[in-house]
Short mmCIF file of C-alpha atoms and ligand atoms in Angstrom, two decimals:
data_model
loop_
_atom_site.label_atom_id
_atom_site.label_comp_id
_atom_site.label_asym_id
_atom_site.label_seq_id
_atom_site.Cartn_x
_atom_site.Cartn_y
_atom_site.Cartn_z
CA MET D 1 213.06 -195.79 79.07
CA VAL D 2 214.42 -192.49 78.42
CA THR D 3 216.34 -193.68 75.46
CA LEU D 4 213.23 -195.41 74.04
CA ILE D 5 211.47 -192.47 74.37
CA LYS D 6 214.10 -190.39 72.80
CA ASN D 7 214.41 -192.92 69.74
CA VAL D 8 210.47 -192.83 69.33
CA ILE D 9 210.82 -189.07 69.07
CA SER D 10 213.68 -189.07 66.60
CA LEU D 11 211.80 -191.31 64.20
CA SER D 12 208.88 -189.22 63.97
CA PRO D 13 209.69 -185.52 62.82
CA GLY D 14 206.21 -184.26 63.43
CA LEU D 15 206.24 -185.39 66.97
CA LYS D 16 209.58 -183.77 67.21
CA HIS D 17 208.43 -180.42 65.97
CA PHE D 18 205.35 -180.63 68.25
CA LEU D 19 207.11 -181.25 71.52
CA LYS D 20 209.68 -178.31 70.52
CA ARG D 21 206.91 -175.98 69.70
CA SER D 22 205.12 -176.86 72.96
CA ARG D 23 208.30 -176.28 74.79
CA ASP D 24 209.19 -172.78 73.43
CA GLY D 25 205.46 -171.81 73.81
CA TYR D 26 205.80 -172.63 77.33
CA LYS D 27 208.65 -170.83 77.83
CA ARG D 28 207.38 -167.75 76.14
CA GLY D 29 204.24 -168.11 78.46
CA VAL D 30 206.60 -168.27 81.41
CA LEU D 31 208.45 -165.44 80.44
CA ARG D 32 205.45 -163.28 79.69
CA TYR D 33 203.89 -163.81 83.00
CA ARG D 34 207.44 -162.75 84.74
CA CYS D 35 207.58 -159.56 82.59
CA TYR D 36 204.36 -158.50 83.27
CA SER D 37 204.07 -159.36 86.98
CA TYR D 38 207.44 -157.31 87.18
CA GLU D 39 206.20 -154.28 85.54
CA LYS D 40 202.92 -154.57 87.55
CA LYS D 41 204.69 -154.66 90.86
CA ARG D 42 207.25 -152.03 89.87
CA ASN D 43 204.22 -149.54 88.70
CA ALA D 44 202.64 -150.29 91.98
CA ALA D 45 205.61 -149.30 93.75
CA HIS D 46 206.76 -146.39 92.11
CA MET D 47 203.86 -144.79 89.87
CA GLY D 48 201.46 -142.68 91.90
CA TRP D 49 201.35 -139.39 94.19
CA HIS D 50 199.39 -140.80 96.90
CA ARG D 51 202.19 -142.54 98.41
CA PRO D 52 203.71 -141.53 102.13
CA ASN D 53 207.15 -140.76 100.47
CA ASN D 54 205.57 -138.25 98.20
CA LEU D 55 207.85 -135.51 99.84
CA ALA D 56 210.69 -136.43 97.38
CA TYR D 57 211.83 -133.60 95.51
CA SER D 58 211.05 -135.32 92.42
CA LYS D 59 207.41 -136.49 92.98
CA ARG D 60 207.07 -132.98 94.41
CA SER D 61 208.44 -131.12 91.32
CA ALA D 62 206.40 -133.32 89.13
CA GLU D 63 203.15 -132.66 91.02
CA LEU D 64 203.85 -128.91 91.08
CA ILE D 65 204.48 -128.66 87.45
CA PHE D 66 201.38 -130.84 86.65
CA TRP D 67 199.03 -128.38 88.37
CA TYR D 68 200.65 -125.11 87.39
CA HIS D 69 201.06 -126.04 83.92
CA LYS D 70 197.21 -126.31 83.54
CA LEU D 71 196.93 -122.66 84.28
CA GLU D 72 199.87 -121.82 81.83
CA LYS D 73 198.08 -123.81 79.13
CA GLY D 74 194.79 -122.18 79.80
CA LEU D 75 196.05 -118.69 79.36
CA CYS D 76 197.09 -119.68 75.96
CA LEU D 77 193.73 -120.84 74.54
CA PRO D 78 191.93 -118.89 71.91
CA PRO D 79 190.55 -115.50 73.31
CA GLU D 80 186.98 -116.89 73.03
CA ASN D 81 187.63 -119.48 75.35
CA ARG D 82 189.53 -117.04 77.97
CA ARG D 83 186.58 -116.87 80.56
CA PHE D 84 187.29 -117.48 84.10
CA PHE D 85 189.06 -120.87 84.66
CA GLY D 86 191.53 -122.70 87.02
CA ARG D 87 190.37 -122.00 90.27
CA TYR D 88 191.11 -125.40 91.49
CA PRO D 89 194.69 -125.82 89.79
CA ALA D 90 195.48 -122.65 91.39
CA GLN D 91 194.56 -123.79 94.97
CA GLN D 92 196.32 -127.18 94.30
CA THR D 93 199.47 -124.85 93.07
CA LEU D 94 199.31 -122.62 96.17
CA ASP D 95 198.66 -125.68 98.44
CA LEU D 96 202.06 -127.24 97.07
CA LEU D 97 204.21 -124.17 96.96
CA THR D 98 202.84 -123.99 100.57
CA LYS D 99 204.14 -127.59 101.37
CA TRP D 100 207.39 -126.78 99.50
CA ASN D 101 208.19 -124.02 101.87
CA ARG D 102 207.03 -125.90 104.97
CA ASP D 103 209.43 -128.99 103.74
CA GLY D 104 212.36 -126.56 103.39
CA LEU D 105 212.59 -127.14 99.64
CA SER D 106 214.68 -124.46 97.92
CA LYS D 107 213.05 -121.20 96.64
CA GLN D 108 215.69 -120.73 94.26
CA ALA D 109 214.64 -124.20 92.43
CA THR D 110 213.74 -123.71 88.62
CA VAL D 111 210.25 -125.61 89.34
CA TYR D 112 209.56 -123.17 92.31
CA LYS D 113 210.37 -120.07 90.19
CA ALA D 114 208.53 -121.28 87.27
CA ALA D 115 205.42 -121.52 89.30
CA VAL D 116 205.49 -118.20 90.67
CA GLY D 117 205.83 -116.84 87.41
CA VAL D 118 202.68 -118.93 86.07
CA LEU D 119 200.65 -117.52 89.25
CA GLU D 120 201.72 -114.11 88.48
CA ALA D 121 200.27 -114.11 84.75
CA TYR D 122 197.27 -116.03 86.21
CA ARG D 123 196.83 -113.34 89.03
CA ASP D 124 196.96 -110.70 86.08
CA PHE D 125 194.33 -112.86 84.03
CA VAL D 126 192.02 -113.30 87.22
CA ALA D 127 192.37 -109.47 87.79
CA THR D 128 190.65 -108.80 84.45
CA GLN D 129 187.53 -110.85 85.41
CA ASP D 130 184.21 -109.91 86.90
CA SER D 131 185.34 -109.84 90.59
CA THR D 132 181.73 -109.50 91.68
CA LYS D 133 181.56 -113.33 91.20
CA PRO D 134 182.77 -114.96 94.45
CA ASP D 135 185.11 -117.70 92.66
CA VAL D 136 186.68 -114.82 91.06
CA ALA D 137 187.18 -112.66 94.23
CA ALA D 138 188.18 -115.40 96.34
CA THR D 139 190.79 -116.63 93.86
CA LEU D 140 192.53 -113.03 93.56
CA THR D 141 192.47 -112.81 97.34
CA GLU D 142 194.59 -116.28 97.73
CA LEU D 143 196.84 -115.29 94.67
CA GLU D 144 197.73 -112.08 96.31
CA ALA D 145 198.31 -113.24 99.54
CA PHE D 146 200.80 -115.49 98.43
CA LEU D 147 202.62 -113.73 95.71
CA ASN D 148 202.62 -110.43 98.04
CA GLY D 149 205.35 -112.34 99.93
CA HIS D 150 207.40 -112.67 96.63
CA GLU D 151 209.45 -110.11 94.33
CA GLN D 152 208.20 -110.04 90.79
CA SER D 153 209.64 -112.69 88.83
CA GLU D 154 212.70 -112.44 86.65
CA GLN D 155 212.00 -111.85 83.00
CA ILE D 156 213.25 -115.68 82.09
CA TYR D 157 210.28 -116.86 84.23
CA ARG D 158 207.29 -114.76 82.61
CA THR D 159 204.75 -116.46 80.83
CA PRO D 160 203.22 -116.99 78.32
CA ILE D 161 205.99 -116.13 75.64
CA GLU D 162 205.27 -115.14 71.75
CA PHE D 163 205.08 -118.12 69.35
CA LYS D 164 208.31 -117.97 67.18
CA HIS D 165 207.65 -118.59 63.07
CA LEU D 166 211.00 -120.01 61.66
CA PRO D 167 212.57 -119.29 58.21
CA GLU D 168 211.51 -121.44 55.26
CA ASP D 169 214.77 -123.37 55.24
CA SER D 170 214.32 -124.83 58.57
CA TYR D 171 212.81 -127.95 57.16
CA ASP D 172 215.89 -128.68 54.81
CA ILE D 173 218.12 -127.93 57.99
CA LEU D 174 216.45 -130.66 60.01
CA TYR D 175 216.07 -132.98 57.01
CA ALA D 176 220.03 -132.78 56.32
CA LEU D 177 220.52 -133.60 60.19
CA SER D 178 218.12 -136.34 60.35
CA MET D 179 219.91 -137.98 57.14
CA SER D 180 223.17 -137.69 58.79
CA ARG D 181 222.11 -139.42 61.69
CA ARG D 182 222.92 -143.10 61.27
CA SER D 183 223.37 -145.87 64.11
CA THR D 184 227.21 -146.05 64.09
CA ARG D 185 228.88 -149.37 65.25
CA ASN D 186 232.62 -148.31 64.91
CA PHE D 187 233.90 -145.71 67.21
CA ARG D 188 237.32 -144.22 67.31
CA ASP D 189 239.21 -144.23 70.37
CA GLN D 190 238.57 -140.79 71.90
CA ARG D 191 237.10 -139.69 75.16
CA VAL D 192 233.80 -137.68 74.82
CA ALA D 193 233.70 -134.41 76.81
CA MET D 194 231.27 -134.18 79.28
CA ALA D 195 230.37 -130.73 78.23
CA LEU D 196 229.31 -131.93 74.85
CA VAL D 197 226.84 -134.34 76.34
CA GLU D 198 225.68 -131.44 78.84
CA LYS D 199 225.02 -129.43 75.69
CA ALA D 200 223.22 -131.96 73.98
CA ALA D 201 221.16 -132.91 77.01
CA LYS D 202 220.19 -129.03 77.14
CA LEU D 203 218.86 -129.35 73.66
CA ALA D 204 216.98 -132.52 74.51
CA GLN D 205 215.50 -131.05 77.42
CA LEU D 206 213.09 -129.02 75.02
CA SER D 207 211.35 -132.35 73.95
CA PRO D 208 207.75 -132.14 74.92
CA SER D 209 206.60 -134.38 78.00
CA ALA D 210 203.53 -135.06 79.41
CA CYS D 211 202.34 -131.78 81.13
CA ASN D 212 205.78 -130.62 81.03
CA ARG D 213 206.89 -132.62 83.67
CA GLN D 214 210.31 -133.87 82.34
CA PRO D 215 210.86 -137.18 83.83
CA TRP D 216 213.75 -138.10 82.03
CA ARG D 217 217.15 -139.34 83.86
CA LEU D 218 220.23 -139.62 82.04
CA HIS D 219 223.20 -141.71 83.63
CA ILE D 220 226.61 -141.43 81.90
CA TYR D 221 229.32 -143.97 82.15
CA ASP D 222 232.87 -143.27 80.63
CA ASP D 223 234.98 -145.78 82.60
CA LYS D 224 235.96 -148.55 80.07
CA SER D 225 235.70 -151.58 82.48
CA HIS D 226 232.19 -150.17 83.77
CA ILE D 227 230.82 -150.00 80.25
CA GLU D 228 232.29 -153.38 79.63
CA GLN D 229 230.73 -154.95 82.46
CA MET D 230 227.36 -152.90 81.59
CA LEU D 231 227.42 -154.00 78.05
CA LYS D 232 227.57 -157.66 79.02
CA LEU D 233 224.07 -157.25 79.87
CA GLN D 234 223.10 -156.34 76.64
CA ASN D 235 222.58 -158.29 73.33
CA GLY D 236 222.93 -155.72 70.67
CA ASN D 237 226.74 -154.48 70.91
CA ARG D 238 228.43 -157.61 69.76
CA GLY D 239 231.42 -156.93 67.68
CA PHE D 240 231.41 -152.96 68.26
CA GLY D 241 230.87 -152.99 71.94
CA HIS D 242 234.30 -152.81 73.00
CA THR D 243 235.00 -149.33 70.73
CA ILE D 244 232.38 -147.63 72.87
CA PRO D 245 234.03 -144.85 74.90
CA MET D 246 230.83 -143.37 76.34
CA LEU D 247 227.53 -145.33 77.62
CA ALA D 248 224.43 -143.38 78.55
CA VAL D 249 221.56 -145.09 79.80
CA VAL D 250 218.34 -143.35 79.61
CA CYS D 251 215.89 -143.68 82.16
CA CYS D 252 212.42 -142.58 83.10
CA ASP D 253 211.44 -141.45 86.71
CA MET D 254 208.12 -143.33 87.53
CA GLY D 255 207.71 -141.06 90.21
CA ALA D 256 206.68 -138.26 88.11
CA PHE D 257 203.28 -140.06 87.08
CA PHE D 258 200.07 -139.73 89.07
CA ASP D 259 198.77 -143.28 88.64
CA SER D 260 198.94 -146.46 86.43
CA THR D 261 196.59 -144.70 83.96
CA GLU D 262 200.06 -142.92 82.80
CA ARG D 263 201.73 -146.42 82.12
CA ASN D 264 202.58 -145.47 78.58
CA GLU D 265 204.12 -142.17 79.39
CA PRO D 266 207.59 -143.11 80.41
CA PRO D 267 208.51 -144.92 77.19
CA LEU D 268 206.89 -141.93 75.23
CA ASP D 269 208.23 -139.24 76.94
CA GLY D 270 211.43 -141.04 77.08
CA GLY D 271 211.58 -141.78 73.16
CA LEU D 272 210.80 -138.21 72.65
CA PHE D 273 213.99 -137.21 75.06
CA LEU D 274 216.02 -139.80 73.22
CA MET D 275 215.22 -138.44 69.72
CA SER D 276 216.37 -134.78 70.22
CA PHE D 277 219.13 -135.90 72.31
CA LEU D 278 220.49 -138.08 69.30
CA LEU D 279 220.04 -135.35 66.79
CA ALA D 280 221.71 -132.85 69.37
CA LEU D 281 224.91 -135.38 69.61
CA GLN D 282 224.98 -135.26 65.85
CA SER D 283 224.69 -131.86 65.44
CA LEU D 284 227.95 -131.64 67.88
CA GLY D 285 229.73 -133.95 65.65
CA LEU D 286 229.24 -137.10 67.78
CA ALA D 287 227.94 -140.33 66.44
CA THR D 288 225.56 -142.73 68.61
CA CYS D 289 223.78 -146.13 68.54
CA CYS D 290 220.78 -147.05 70.45
CA LEU D 291 221.15 -150.43 72.45
CA ASN D 292 218.03 -152.00 73.14
CA TRP D 293 217.23 -152.89 76.41
CA CYS D 294 214.87 -155.82 75.90
CA VAL D 295 215.68 -157.90 78.83
CA ASP D 296 213.86 -159.87 81.55
CA PRO D 297 213.30 -158.92 84.77
CA LYS D 298 216.44 -160.24 86.47
CA VAL D 299 218.77 -158.60 83.94
CA ASP D 300 216.56 -155.42 84.38
CA GLN D 301 217.88 -155.60 88.09
CA GLN D 302 221.24 -156.50 87.23
CA GLY D 303 221.34 -152.94 85.29
CA HIS D 304 219.82 -151.20 88.08
CA LYS D 305 222.65 -152.49 90.44
CA LEU D 306 225.56 -152.32 88.00
CA GLY D 307 224.67 -148.75 86.69
CA ASN D 308 223.72 -147.46 90.32
CA ILE D 309 220.33 -146.54 88.99
CA PRO D 310 217.55 -145.93 91.53
CA GLN D 311 214.58 -148.21 91.49
CA ASN D 312 212.23 -145.63 90.95
CA GLU D 313 213.88 -145.35 87.27
CA LYS D 314 212.62 -147.01 84.54
CA ILE D 315 215.62 -148.01 82.16
CA LEU D 316 214.59 -147.42 78.66
CA THR D 317 217.50 -147.63 76.33
CA PHE D 318 221.26 -147.80 76.52
CA LEU D 319 222.96 -145.63 74.27
CA ALA D 320 226.57 -145.94 72.76
CA ILE D 321 228.40 -142.13 72.10
CA GLY D 322 231.39 -141.46 70.46
CA TYR D 323 233.09 -140.37 67.41
CA ALA D 324 232.72 -142.30 64.35
CA ALA D 325 235.97 -144.16 63.13
CA GLU D 326 237.93 -143.44 60.09
CA ASP D 327 236.13 -144.80 56.96
CA THR D 328 233.11 -145.89 59.22
CA VAL D 329 230.49 -147.08 57.05
CA VAL D 330 226.80 -147.09 58.24
CA PRO D 331 223.70 -149.09 57.01
CA LEU D 332 221.61 -147.41 54.54
CA SER D 333 218.36 -148.63 56.49
CA ALA D 334 216.07 -147.68 53.80
CA ARG D 335 212.71 -146.30 54.86
CA ARG D 336 209.33 -147.36 53.99
CA PRO D 337 207.11 -145.51 51.29
CA LEU D 338 205.10 -143.05 53.01
CA SER D 339 201.91 -145.08 51.90
CA ASP D 340 203.03 -148.15 54.63
CA LEU D 341 202.73 -145.15 57.05
CA ILE D 342 200.17 -142.55 56.71
CA VAL D 343 196.70 -143.82 56.85
CA THR D 344 193.99 -141.04 55.71
CA HIS D 345 190.51 -140.91 56.98
C1 LIG V 1 215.37 -148.86 70.75
C2 LIG V 1 216.31 -148.97 69.95
C3 LIG V 1 217.07 -150.07 70.22
C4 LIG V 1 218.02 -150.31 69.46
N1 LIG V 1 218.97 -151.38 69.59
C5 LIG V 1 220.11 -151.65 68.96
C6 LIG V 1 221.00 -152.59 69.39
O1 LIG V 1 221.07 -153.28 70.43
N2 LIG V 1 221.93 -152.99 68.47
C7 LIG V 1 222.30 -152.35 67.37
O2 LIG V 1 223.18 -152.39 66.83
N3 LIG V 1 221.28 -151.23 67.06
C8 LIG V 1 220.39 -150.92 67.59
N4 LIG V 1 219.57 -150.16 67.30
C9 LIG V 1 219.57 -149.25 65.83
C10 LIG V 1 218.62 -149.69 65.07
O3 LIG V 1 218.70 -150.89 64.25
C11 LIG V 1 218.50 -148.67 63.97
O4 LIG V 1 218.12 -147.47 64.74
C12 LIG V 1 217.52 -148.82 62.73
O5 LIG V 1 218.16 -150.01 62.26
C13 LIG V 1 217.80 -147.39 62.02
O6 LIG V 1 219.05 -147.23 61.45
P1 LIG V 1 219.44 -145.81 61.69
O7 LIG V 1 219.26 -145.49 63.07
O8 LIG V 1 221.18 -145.87 61.12
O9 LIG V 1 218.76 -144.91 60.95
C14 LIG V 1 218.43 -149.69 68.06
C15 LIG V 1 217.46 -148.79 67.64
C16 LIG V 1 216.35 -148.15 68.74
C17 LIG V 1 215.42 -147.01 68.32
#
């Protein structure tokens, strides 16, 4: 019977084509469902500050930045808009700082010090407002009660700072750097010093992120056999994976986001960080190649396990880092004309 069906199918190319398309469509549908429900489950489990495990440093610090950044932004609006603002964010900031102290988190943490710096600037602003208004008077009292227990912030935590105008050749310098960065698929057998990665990461940290929460996490691997195992999970390194001396996995801490409406932020913030990181590595004489993490849920979990990456982190991409081998060539990778890109309205 099976042979008969097979024979009928082989005699009819149209039927064969139809069956193949149906089978592929079914497989795609199953995969789509698995990927969507995986993301949905992970978002529900890790995105959101309302969870009881909200005490973790990463979440608490993200929430703190989120609130104090509202004050910091408000202090930089055009002068005509600088009427009294910020009572609620200030209360949230004070409340979180109190919890921070109650939970024994470090007062030396940058995030804590930055919060105090913002509150000082905001207090100075509130002090210029009409103190006969109850909101103004109450806010000032609350701020002073907190800040009186702190020494004045060091200069590096004082905000706002002056906008810097750059010299005219800045574009040319950045253009030359961007032109020289090309995905490299042939690395020299030479270790990459961790100090260089740190230097590049320090620059990449200057990337913008939603409410400045800086949700990025960078996992670095330089053990050859570990890299080899990790690369087996990834389909875009064939032919050159064995030359990669250092592998980075760029991730985003999903716990930095307040709820699922922020679902697009992890890849967005991560992408901004990644671009700066690539350029910084390039400027330090290193070569790179992004390696897509387009994987099904099962492989994503294998990546977490093998890379020792916590579940609250979303893996965004693998990244090969090293020195380009002698005589390496790279694709031209011509760019589209601007008319394909810009739509004017
Ligand atoms: C998210 C992302 C994933 C990528 N994945 C791979 C990959 O798996 N393998 C590979 O050889 N190149 C990969 N690339 C490199 C692209 O092919 C490359 O960036 C593009 O062709 C432009 O070339 P350029 O980077 O040299 O300017 C990836 C790039 C990005 C941004």
